[in-house]
XYZ file of N, CA and C in Angstrom:
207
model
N 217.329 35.089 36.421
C 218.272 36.118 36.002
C 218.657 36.968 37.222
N 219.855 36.909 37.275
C 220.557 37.846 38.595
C 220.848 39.739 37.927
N 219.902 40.614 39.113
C 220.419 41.662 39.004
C 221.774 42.276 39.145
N 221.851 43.384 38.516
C 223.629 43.777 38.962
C 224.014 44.089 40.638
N 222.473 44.247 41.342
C 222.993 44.507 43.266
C 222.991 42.921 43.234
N 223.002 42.292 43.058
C 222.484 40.810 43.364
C 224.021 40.167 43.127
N 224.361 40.557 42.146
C 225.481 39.783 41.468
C 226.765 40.512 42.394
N 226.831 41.780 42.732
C 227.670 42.510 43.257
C 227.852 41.743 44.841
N 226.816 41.857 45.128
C 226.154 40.956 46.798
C 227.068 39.933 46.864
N 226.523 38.585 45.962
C 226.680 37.657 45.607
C 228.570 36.891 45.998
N 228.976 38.106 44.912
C 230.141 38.310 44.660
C 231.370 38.470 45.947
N 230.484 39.530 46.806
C 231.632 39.999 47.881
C 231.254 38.791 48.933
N 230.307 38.266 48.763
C 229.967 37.229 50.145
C 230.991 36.337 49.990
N 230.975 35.422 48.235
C 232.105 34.729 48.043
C 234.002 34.739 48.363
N 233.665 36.025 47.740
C 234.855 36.697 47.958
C 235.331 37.240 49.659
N 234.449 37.056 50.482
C 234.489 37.510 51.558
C 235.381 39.087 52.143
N 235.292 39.530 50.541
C 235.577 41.587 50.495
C 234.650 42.216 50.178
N 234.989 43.415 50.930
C 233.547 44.677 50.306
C 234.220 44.967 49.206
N 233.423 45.042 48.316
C 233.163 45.187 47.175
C 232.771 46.771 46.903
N 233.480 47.976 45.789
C 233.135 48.973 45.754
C 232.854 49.071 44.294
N 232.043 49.580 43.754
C 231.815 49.501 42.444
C 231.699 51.279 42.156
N 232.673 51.482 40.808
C 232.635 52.504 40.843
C 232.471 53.396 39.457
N 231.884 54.376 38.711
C 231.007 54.737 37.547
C 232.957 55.488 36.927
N 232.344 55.258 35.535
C 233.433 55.785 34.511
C 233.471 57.240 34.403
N 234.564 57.895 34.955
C 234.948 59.571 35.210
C 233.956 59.654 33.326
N 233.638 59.680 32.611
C 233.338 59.689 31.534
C 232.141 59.695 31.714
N 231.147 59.180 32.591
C 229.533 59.355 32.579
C 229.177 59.925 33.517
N 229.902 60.475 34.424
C 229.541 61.727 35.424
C 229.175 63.115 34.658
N 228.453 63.826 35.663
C 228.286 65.592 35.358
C 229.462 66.006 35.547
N 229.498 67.013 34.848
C 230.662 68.077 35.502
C 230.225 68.389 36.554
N 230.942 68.920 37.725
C 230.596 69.288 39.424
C 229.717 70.857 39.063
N 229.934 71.526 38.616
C 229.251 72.807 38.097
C 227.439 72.339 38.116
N 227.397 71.154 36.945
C 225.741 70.895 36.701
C 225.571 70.179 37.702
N 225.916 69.279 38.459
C 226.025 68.208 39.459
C 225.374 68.748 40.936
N 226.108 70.509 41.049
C 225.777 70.821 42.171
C 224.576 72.038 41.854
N 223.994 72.083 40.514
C 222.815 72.622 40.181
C 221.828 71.679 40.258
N 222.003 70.508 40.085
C 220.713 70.018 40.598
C 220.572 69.337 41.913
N 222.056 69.479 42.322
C 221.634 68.877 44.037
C 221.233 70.229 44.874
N 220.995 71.292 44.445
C 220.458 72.646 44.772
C 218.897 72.635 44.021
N 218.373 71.894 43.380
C 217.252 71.891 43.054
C 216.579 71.033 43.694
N 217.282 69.458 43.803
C 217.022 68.712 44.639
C 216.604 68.778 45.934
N 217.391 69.528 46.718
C 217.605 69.542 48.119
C 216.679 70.896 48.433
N 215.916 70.407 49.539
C 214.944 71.701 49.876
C 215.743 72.806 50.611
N 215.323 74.050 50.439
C 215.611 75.163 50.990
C 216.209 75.060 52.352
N 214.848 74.172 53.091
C 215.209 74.489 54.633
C 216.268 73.475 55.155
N 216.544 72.599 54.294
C 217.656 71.799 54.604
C 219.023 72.344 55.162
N 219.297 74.079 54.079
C 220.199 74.701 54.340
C 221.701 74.057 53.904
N 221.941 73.686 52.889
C 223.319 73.396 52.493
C 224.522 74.113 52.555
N 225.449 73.593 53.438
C 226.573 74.869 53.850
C 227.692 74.372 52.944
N 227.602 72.747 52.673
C 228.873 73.151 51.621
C 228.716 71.790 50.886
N 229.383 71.495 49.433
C 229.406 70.538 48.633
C 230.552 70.585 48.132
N 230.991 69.578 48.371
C 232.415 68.823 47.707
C 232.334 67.599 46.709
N 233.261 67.529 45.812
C 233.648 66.926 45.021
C 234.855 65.464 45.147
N 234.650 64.662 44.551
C 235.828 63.419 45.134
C 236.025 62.788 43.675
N 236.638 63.176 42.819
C 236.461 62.934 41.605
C 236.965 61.386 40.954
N 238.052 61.358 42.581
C 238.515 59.762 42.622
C 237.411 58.842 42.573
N 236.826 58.959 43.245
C 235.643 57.720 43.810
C 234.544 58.173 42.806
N 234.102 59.149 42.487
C 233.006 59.471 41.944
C 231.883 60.071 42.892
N 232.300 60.391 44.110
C 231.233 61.118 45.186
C 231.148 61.911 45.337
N 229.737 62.702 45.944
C 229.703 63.978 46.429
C 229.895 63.619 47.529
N 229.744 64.927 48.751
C 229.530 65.160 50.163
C 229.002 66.284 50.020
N 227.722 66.137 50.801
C 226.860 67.240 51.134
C 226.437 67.178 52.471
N 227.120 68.478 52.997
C 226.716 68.910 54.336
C 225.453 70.152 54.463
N 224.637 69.464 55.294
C 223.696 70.362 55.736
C 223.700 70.818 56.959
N 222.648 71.919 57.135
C 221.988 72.445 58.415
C 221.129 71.846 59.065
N 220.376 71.273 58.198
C 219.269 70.282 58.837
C 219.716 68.871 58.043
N 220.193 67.780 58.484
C 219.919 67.101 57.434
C 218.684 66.167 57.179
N 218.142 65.955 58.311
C 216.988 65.105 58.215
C 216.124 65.618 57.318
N 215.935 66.559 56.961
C 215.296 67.324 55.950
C 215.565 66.333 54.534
């Protein structure tokens, strides 16, 4: 039985394209709760200066102060 990274893999090798797979605007957080728990998530000393939203793709961007943190 093939997993869904497996099958995705699989897929773009054949296809010889990257392949982007991307979640239904419908099973995301709202950005409000989204960036409450990437503030719970993310340690203090990391220092987060800013979080953005990409509602196209379904991504965050989170810039830090430290990021290796």
């Amino acid at each position: 039985m093939m997993k869904d990274g497996e099958l995705i893999k699989n897929l773009a090798k054949v296809l010889k394209k990257r392949i982007s797979v991307r979640p239904d605007p419908d099973i995301l957080l709202p950005p409000e709760k989204a960036e409450e728990l990437i503030k719970q998530l993310v340690p203090p000393e990391a220092e987060i200066t800013n979080i953005s939203f990409d509602p196209s793709v379904g991504e965050v961007l989170i810039e830090l102060g430290s990021p290796a943190l």
